[in-house]
PDB file of C-alpha atoms and ligand atoms in Angstrom:
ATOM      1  CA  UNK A 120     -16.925  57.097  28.708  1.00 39.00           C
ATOM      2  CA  UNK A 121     -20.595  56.711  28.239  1.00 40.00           C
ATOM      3  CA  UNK A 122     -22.908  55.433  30.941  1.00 42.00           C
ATOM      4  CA  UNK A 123     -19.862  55.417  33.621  1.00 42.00           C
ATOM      5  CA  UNK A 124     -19.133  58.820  32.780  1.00 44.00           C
ATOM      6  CA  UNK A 125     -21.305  60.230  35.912  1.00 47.00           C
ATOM      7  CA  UNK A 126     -19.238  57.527  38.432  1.00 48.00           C
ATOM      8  CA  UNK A 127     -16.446  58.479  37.282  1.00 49.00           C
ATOM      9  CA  UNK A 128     -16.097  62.077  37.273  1.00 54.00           C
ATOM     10  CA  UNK A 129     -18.764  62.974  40.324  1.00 51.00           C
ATOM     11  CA  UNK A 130     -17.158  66.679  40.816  1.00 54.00           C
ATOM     12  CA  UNK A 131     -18.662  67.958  37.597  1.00 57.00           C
ATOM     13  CA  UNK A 132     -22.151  68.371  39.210  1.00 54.00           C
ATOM     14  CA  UNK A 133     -20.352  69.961  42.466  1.00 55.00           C
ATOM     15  CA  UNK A 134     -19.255  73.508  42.898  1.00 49.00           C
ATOM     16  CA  UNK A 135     -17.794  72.443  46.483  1.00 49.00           C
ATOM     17  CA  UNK A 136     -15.601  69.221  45.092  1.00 60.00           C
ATOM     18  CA  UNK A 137     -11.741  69.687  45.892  1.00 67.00           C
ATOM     19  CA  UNK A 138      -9.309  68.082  43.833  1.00 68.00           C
ATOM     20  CA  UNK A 139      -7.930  65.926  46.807  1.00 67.00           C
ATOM     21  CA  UNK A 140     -12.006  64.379  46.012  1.00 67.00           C
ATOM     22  CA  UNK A 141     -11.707  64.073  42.644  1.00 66.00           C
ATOM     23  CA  UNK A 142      -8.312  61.905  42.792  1.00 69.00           C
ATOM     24  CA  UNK A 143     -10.250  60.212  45.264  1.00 71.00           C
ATOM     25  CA  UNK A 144     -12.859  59.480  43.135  1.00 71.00           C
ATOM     26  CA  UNK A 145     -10.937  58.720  40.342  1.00 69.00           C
ATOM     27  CA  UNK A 146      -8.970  56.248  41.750  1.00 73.00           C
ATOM     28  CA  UNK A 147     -11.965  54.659  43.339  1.00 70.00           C
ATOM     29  CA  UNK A 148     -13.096  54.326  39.789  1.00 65.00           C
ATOM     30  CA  UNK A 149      -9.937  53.106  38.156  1.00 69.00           C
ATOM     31  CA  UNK A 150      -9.976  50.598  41.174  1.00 69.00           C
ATOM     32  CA  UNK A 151     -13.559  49.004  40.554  1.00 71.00           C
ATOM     33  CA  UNK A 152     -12.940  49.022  36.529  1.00 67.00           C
ATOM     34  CA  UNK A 153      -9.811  46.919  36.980  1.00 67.00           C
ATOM     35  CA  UNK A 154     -11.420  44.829  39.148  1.00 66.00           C
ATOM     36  CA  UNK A 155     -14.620  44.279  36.957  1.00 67.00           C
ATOM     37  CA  UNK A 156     -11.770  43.055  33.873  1.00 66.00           C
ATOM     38  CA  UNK A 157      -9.958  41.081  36.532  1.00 67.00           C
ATOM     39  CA  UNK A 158     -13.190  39.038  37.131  1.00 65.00           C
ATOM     40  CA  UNK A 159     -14.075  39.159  33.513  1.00 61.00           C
ATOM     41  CA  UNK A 160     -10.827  37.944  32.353  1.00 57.00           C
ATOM     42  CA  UNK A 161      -9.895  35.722  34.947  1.00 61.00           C
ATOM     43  CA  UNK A 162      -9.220  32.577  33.674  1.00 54.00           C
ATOM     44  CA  UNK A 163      -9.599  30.113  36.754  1.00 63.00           C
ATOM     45  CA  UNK A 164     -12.456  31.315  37.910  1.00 72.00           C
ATOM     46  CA  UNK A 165     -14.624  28.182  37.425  1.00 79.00           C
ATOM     47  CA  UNK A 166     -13.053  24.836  37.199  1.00 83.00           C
ATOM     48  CA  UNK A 167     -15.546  21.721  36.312  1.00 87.00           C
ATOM     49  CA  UNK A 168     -14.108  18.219  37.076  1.00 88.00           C
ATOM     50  CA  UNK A 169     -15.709  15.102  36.379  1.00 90.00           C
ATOM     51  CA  UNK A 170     -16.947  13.629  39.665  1.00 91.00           C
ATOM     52  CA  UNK A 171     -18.146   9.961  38.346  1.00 90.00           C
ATOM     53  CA  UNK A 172     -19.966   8.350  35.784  1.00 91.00           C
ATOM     54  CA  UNK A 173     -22.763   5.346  35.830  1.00 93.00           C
ATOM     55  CA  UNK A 174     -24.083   4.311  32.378  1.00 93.00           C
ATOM     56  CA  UNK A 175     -26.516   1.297  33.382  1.00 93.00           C
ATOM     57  CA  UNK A 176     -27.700   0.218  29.670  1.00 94.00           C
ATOM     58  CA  UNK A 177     -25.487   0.838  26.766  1.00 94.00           C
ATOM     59  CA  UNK A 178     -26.420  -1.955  23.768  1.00 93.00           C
ATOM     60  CA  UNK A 179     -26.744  -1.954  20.004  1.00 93.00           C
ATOM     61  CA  UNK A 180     -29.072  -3.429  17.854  1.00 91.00           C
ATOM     62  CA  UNK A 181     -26.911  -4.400  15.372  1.00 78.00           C
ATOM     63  CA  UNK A 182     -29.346  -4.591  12.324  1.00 83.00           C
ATOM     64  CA  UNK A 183     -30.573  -1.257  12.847  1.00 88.00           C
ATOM     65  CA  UNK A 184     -27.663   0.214  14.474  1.00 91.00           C
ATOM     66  CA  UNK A 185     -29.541   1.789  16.779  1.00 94.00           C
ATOM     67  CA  UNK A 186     -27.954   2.181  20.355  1.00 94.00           C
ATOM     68  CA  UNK A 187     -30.127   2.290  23.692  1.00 96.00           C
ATOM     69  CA  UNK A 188     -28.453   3.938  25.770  1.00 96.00           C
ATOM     70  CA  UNK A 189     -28.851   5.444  30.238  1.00 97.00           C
ATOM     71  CA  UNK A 190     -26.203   7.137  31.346  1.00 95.00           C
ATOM     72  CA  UNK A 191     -25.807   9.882  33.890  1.00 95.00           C
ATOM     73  CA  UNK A 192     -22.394  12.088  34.434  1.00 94.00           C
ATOM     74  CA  UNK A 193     -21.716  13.749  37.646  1.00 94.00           C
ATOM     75  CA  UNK A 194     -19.537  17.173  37.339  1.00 93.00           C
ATOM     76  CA  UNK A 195     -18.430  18.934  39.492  1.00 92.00           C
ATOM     77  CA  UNK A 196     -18.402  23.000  39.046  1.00 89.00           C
ATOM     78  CA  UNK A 197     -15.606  24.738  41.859  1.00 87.00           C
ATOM     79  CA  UNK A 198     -16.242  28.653  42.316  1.00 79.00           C
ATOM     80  CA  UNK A 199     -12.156  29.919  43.199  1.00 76.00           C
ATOM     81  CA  UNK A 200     -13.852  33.096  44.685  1.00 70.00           C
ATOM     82  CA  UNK A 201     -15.944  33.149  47.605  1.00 68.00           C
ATOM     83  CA  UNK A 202     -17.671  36.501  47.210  1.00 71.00           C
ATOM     84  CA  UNK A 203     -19.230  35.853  43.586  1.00 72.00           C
ATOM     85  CA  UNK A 204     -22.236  34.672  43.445  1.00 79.00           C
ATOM     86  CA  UNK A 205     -22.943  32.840  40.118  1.00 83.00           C
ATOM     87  CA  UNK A 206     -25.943  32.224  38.592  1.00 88.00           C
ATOM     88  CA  UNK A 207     -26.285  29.395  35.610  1.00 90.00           C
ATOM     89  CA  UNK A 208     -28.722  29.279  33.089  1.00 90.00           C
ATOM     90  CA  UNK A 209     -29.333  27.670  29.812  1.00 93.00           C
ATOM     91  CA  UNK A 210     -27.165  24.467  30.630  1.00 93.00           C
ATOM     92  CA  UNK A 211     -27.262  21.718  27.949  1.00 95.00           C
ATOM     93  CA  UNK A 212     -25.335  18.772  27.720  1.00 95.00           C
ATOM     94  CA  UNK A 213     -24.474  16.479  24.637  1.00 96.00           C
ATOM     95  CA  UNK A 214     -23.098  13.319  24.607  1.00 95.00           C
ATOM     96  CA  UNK A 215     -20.852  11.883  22.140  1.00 95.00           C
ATOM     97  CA  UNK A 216     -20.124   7.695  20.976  1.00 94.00           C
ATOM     98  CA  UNK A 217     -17.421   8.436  18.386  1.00 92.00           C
ATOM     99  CA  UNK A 218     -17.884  11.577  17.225  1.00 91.00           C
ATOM    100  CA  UNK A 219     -21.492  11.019  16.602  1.00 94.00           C
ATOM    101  CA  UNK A 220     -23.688  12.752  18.809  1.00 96.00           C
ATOM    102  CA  UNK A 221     -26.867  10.583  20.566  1.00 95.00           C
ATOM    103  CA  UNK A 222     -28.048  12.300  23.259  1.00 96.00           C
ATOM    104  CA  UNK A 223     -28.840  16.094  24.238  1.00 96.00           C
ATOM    105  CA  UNK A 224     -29.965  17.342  28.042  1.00 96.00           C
ATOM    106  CA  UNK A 225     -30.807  20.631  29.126  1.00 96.00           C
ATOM    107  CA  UNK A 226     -29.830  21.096  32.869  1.00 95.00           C
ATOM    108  CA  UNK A 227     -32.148  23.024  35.017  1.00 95.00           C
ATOM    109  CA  UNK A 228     -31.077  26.687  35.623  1.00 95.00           C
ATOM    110  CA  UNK A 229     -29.650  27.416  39.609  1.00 92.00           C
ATOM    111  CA  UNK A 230     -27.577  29.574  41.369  1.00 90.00           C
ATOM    112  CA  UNK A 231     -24.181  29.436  43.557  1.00 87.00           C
ATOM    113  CA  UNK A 232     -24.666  31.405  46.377  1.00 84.00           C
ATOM    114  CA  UNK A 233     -21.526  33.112  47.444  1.00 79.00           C
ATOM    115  CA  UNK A 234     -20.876  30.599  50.969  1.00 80.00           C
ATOM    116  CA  UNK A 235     -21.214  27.770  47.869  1.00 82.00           C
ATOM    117  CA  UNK A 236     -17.564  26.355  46.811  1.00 85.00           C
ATOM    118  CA  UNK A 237     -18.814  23.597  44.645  1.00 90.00           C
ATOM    119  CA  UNK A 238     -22.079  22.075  43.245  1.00 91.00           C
ATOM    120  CA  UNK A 239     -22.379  18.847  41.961  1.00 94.00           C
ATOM    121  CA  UNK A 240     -24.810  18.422  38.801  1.00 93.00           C
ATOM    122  CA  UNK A 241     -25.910  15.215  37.372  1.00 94.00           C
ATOM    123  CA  UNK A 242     -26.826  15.422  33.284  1.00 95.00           C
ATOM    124  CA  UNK A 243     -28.571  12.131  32.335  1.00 96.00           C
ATOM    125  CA  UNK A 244     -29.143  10.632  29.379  1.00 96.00           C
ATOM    126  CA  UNK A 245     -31.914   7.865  28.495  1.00 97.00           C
ATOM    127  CA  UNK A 246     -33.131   6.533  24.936  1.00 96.00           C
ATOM    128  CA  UNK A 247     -32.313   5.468  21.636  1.00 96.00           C
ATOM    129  CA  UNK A 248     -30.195   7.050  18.789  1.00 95.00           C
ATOM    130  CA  UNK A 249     -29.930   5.214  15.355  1.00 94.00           C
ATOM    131  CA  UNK A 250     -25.887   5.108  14.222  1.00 92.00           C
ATOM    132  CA  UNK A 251     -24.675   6.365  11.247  1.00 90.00           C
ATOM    133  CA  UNK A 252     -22.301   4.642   9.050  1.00 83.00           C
ATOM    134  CA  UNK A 253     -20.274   1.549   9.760  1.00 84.00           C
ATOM    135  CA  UNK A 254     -17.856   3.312  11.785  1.00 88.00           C
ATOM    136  CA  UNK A 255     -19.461   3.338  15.024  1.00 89.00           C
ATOM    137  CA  UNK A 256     -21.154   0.641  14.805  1.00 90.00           C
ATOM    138  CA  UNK A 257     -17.717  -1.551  14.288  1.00 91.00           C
ATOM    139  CA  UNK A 258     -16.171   0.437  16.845  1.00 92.00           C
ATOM    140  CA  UNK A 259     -19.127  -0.448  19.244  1.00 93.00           C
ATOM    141  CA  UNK A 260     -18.185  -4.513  18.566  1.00 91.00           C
ATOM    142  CA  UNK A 261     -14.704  -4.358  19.122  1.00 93.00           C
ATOM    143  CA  UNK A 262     -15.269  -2.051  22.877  1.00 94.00           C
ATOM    144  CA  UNK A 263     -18.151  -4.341  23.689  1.00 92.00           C
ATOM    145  CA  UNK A 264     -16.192  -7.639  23.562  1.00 93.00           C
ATOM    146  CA  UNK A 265     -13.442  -4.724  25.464  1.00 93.00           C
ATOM    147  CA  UNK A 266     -15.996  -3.853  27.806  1.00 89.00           C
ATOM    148  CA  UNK A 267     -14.996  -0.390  27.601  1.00 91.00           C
ATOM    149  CA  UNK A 268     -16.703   2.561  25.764  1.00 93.00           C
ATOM    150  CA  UNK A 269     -15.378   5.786  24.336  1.00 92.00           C
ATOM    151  CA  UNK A 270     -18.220   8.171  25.245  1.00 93.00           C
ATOM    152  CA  UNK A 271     -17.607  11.970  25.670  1.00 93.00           C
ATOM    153  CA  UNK A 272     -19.816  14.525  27.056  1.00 93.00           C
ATOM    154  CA  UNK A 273     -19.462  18.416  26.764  1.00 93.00           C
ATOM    155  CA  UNK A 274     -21.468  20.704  28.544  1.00 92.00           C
ATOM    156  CA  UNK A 275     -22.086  24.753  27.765  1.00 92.00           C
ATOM    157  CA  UNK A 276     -23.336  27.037  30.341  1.00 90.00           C
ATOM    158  CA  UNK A 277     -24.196  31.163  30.727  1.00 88.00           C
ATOM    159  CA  UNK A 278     -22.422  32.734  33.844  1.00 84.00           C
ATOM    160  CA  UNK A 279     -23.778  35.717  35.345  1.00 84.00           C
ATOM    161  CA  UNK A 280     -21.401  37.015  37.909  1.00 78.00           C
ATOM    162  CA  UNK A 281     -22.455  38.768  41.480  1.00 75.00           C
ATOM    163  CA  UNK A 282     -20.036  40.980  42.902  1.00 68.00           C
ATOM    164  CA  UNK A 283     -21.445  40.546  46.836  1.00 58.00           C
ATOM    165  CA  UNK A 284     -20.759  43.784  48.897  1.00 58.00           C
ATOM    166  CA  UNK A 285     -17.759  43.259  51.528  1.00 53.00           C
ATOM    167  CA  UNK A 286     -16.221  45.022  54.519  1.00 55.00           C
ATOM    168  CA  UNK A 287     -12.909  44.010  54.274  1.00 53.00           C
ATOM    169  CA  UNK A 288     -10.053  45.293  51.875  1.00 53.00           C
ATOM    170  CA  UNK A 289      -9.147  43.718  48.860  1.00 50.00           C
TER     171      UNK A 289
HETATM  172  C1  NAG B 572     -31.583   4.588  34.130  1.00 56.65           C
HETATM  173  O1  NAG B 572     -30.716   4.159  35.157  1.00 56.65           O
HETATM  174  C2  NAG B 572     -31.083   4.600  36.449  1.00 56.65           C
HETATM  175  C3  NAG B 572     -30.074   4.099  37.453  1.00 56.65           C
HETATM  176  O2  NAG B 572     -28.842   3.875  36.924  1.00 56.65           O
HETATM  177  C4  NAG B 572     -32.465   4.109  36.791  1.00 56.65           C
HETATM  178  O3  NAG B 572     -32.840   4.621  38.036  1.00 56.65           O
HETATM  179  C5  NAG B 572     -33.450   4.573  35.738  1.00 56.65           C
HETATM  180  O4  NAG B 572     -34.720   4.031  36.004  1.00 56.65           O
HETATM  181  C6  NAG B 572     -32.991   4.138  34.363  1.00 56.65           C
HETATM  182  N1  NAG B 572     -33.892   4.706  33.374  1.00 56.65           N
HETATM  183  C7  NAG B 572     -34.411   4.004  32.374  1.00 56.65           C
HETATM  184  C8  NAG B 572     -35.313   4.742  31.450  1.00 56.65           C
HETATM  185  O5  NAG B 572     -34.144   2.833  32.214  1.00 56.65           O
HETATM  186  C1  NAG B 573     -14.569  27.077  50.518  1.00 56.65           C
HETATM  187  O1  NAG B 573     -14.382  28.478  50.577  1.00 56.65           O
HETATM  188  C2  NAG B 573     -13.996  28.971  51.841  1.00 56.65           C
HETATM  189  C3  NAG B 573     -13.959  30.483  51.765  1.00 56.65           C
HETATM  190  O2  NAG B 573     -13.221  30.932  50.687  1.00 56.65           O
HETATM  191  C4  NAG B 573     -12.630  28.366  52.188  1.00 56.65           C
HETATM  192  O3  NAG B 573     -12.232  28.824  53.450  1.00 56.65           O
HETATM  193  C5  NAG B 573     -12.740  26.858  52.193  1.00 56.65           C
HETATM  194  O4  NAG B 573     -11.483  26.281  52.427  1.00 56.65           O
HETATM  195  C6  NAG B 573     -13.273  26.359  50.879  1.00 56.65           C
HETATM  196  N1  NAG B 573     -13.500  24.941  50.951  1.00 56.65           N
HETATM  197  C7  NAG B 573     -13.066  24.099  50.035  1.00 56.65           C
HETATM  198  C8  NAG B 573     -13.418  22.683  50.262  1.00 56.65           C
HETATM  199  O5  NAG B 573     -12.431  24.471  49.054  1.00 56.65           O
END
């Protein structure tokens, strides 16, 4: 069992320890285990939803291909459980014109306190990129004169989870 070893079986150090204790014990164990996987495993725990977009330049130089682009994403990130606390760290976003990507952010680290449902961050994107290929660059003619650009943004983040102590049962 390891390092959990002493949690879980407390009577070995006690001479006075009843068994009535050690079930106890035990099942207190067995309780906060399965509830450490639950949180682990749980796969709704954070839900991001895109909460706007404004991209105020987005042009091509068509010699050069080379795109200038400003464009900032709002995303939501919902918590579904009010007594973690999550902290977020190394946050990077990349942004994407048909499959090529042109931009890279890294997001300031911060932390959701546990009275915190949902937090709004903004990854923005400003400069130039040089296109490779013909692909894009055609594509970028025909959704200019559309008016309407394919542009995709993914985002990666590290959770840490804190379990906050309660008073009421679970
Ligand atoms: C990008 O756009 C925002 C507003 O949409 C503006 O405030 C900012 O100055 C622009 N940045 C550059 C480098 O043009
Ligand atoms: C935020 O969380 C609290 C506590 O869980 C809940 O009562 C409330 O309805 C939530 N608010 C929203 C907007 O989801």
């Amino acid at each position: 069992m390891g390092a959990g070893g002493e949690v879980c079986y407390p009577c070995r150090r006690s001479a006075v320890c009843g068994v009535a204790s050690c079930v106890v014990a035990g099942m207190g164990c067995v309780l906060v285990v399965a509830m450490v996987v639950y949180l682990m495993f749980r796969p709704n725990l954070l839900h991001a939803t895109a909460a706007g977009a404004e991209l105020s330049t987005f042009s091509l130089a068509l010699k050069e291909w080379t795109l200038s682009y400003n464009l900032s994403v709002g995303v939501d990130l919902t918590r579904h459980n009010a007594r973690l606390a999550l902290r977020y760290h190394s946050i990077a976003a990349d942004a994407y014109y048909h499959d090529q990507r042109f931009a890279h952010a890294l997001l300031p680290d911060f932390s959701q306190p546990a009275s915190t449902n949902t937090t709004r961050i903004t990854p923005s994107f400003q400069g130039r990129h040089q296109l490779l290929g013909g692909l894009a660059a055609a594509a970028f003619r025909r959704e200019d004169t559309e008016g309407i650009y394919s542009i995709h943004v993914t985002m990666a983040a590290k959770t840490e989870i804190k379990l906050t102590p309660c008073h009421t049962p679970i």
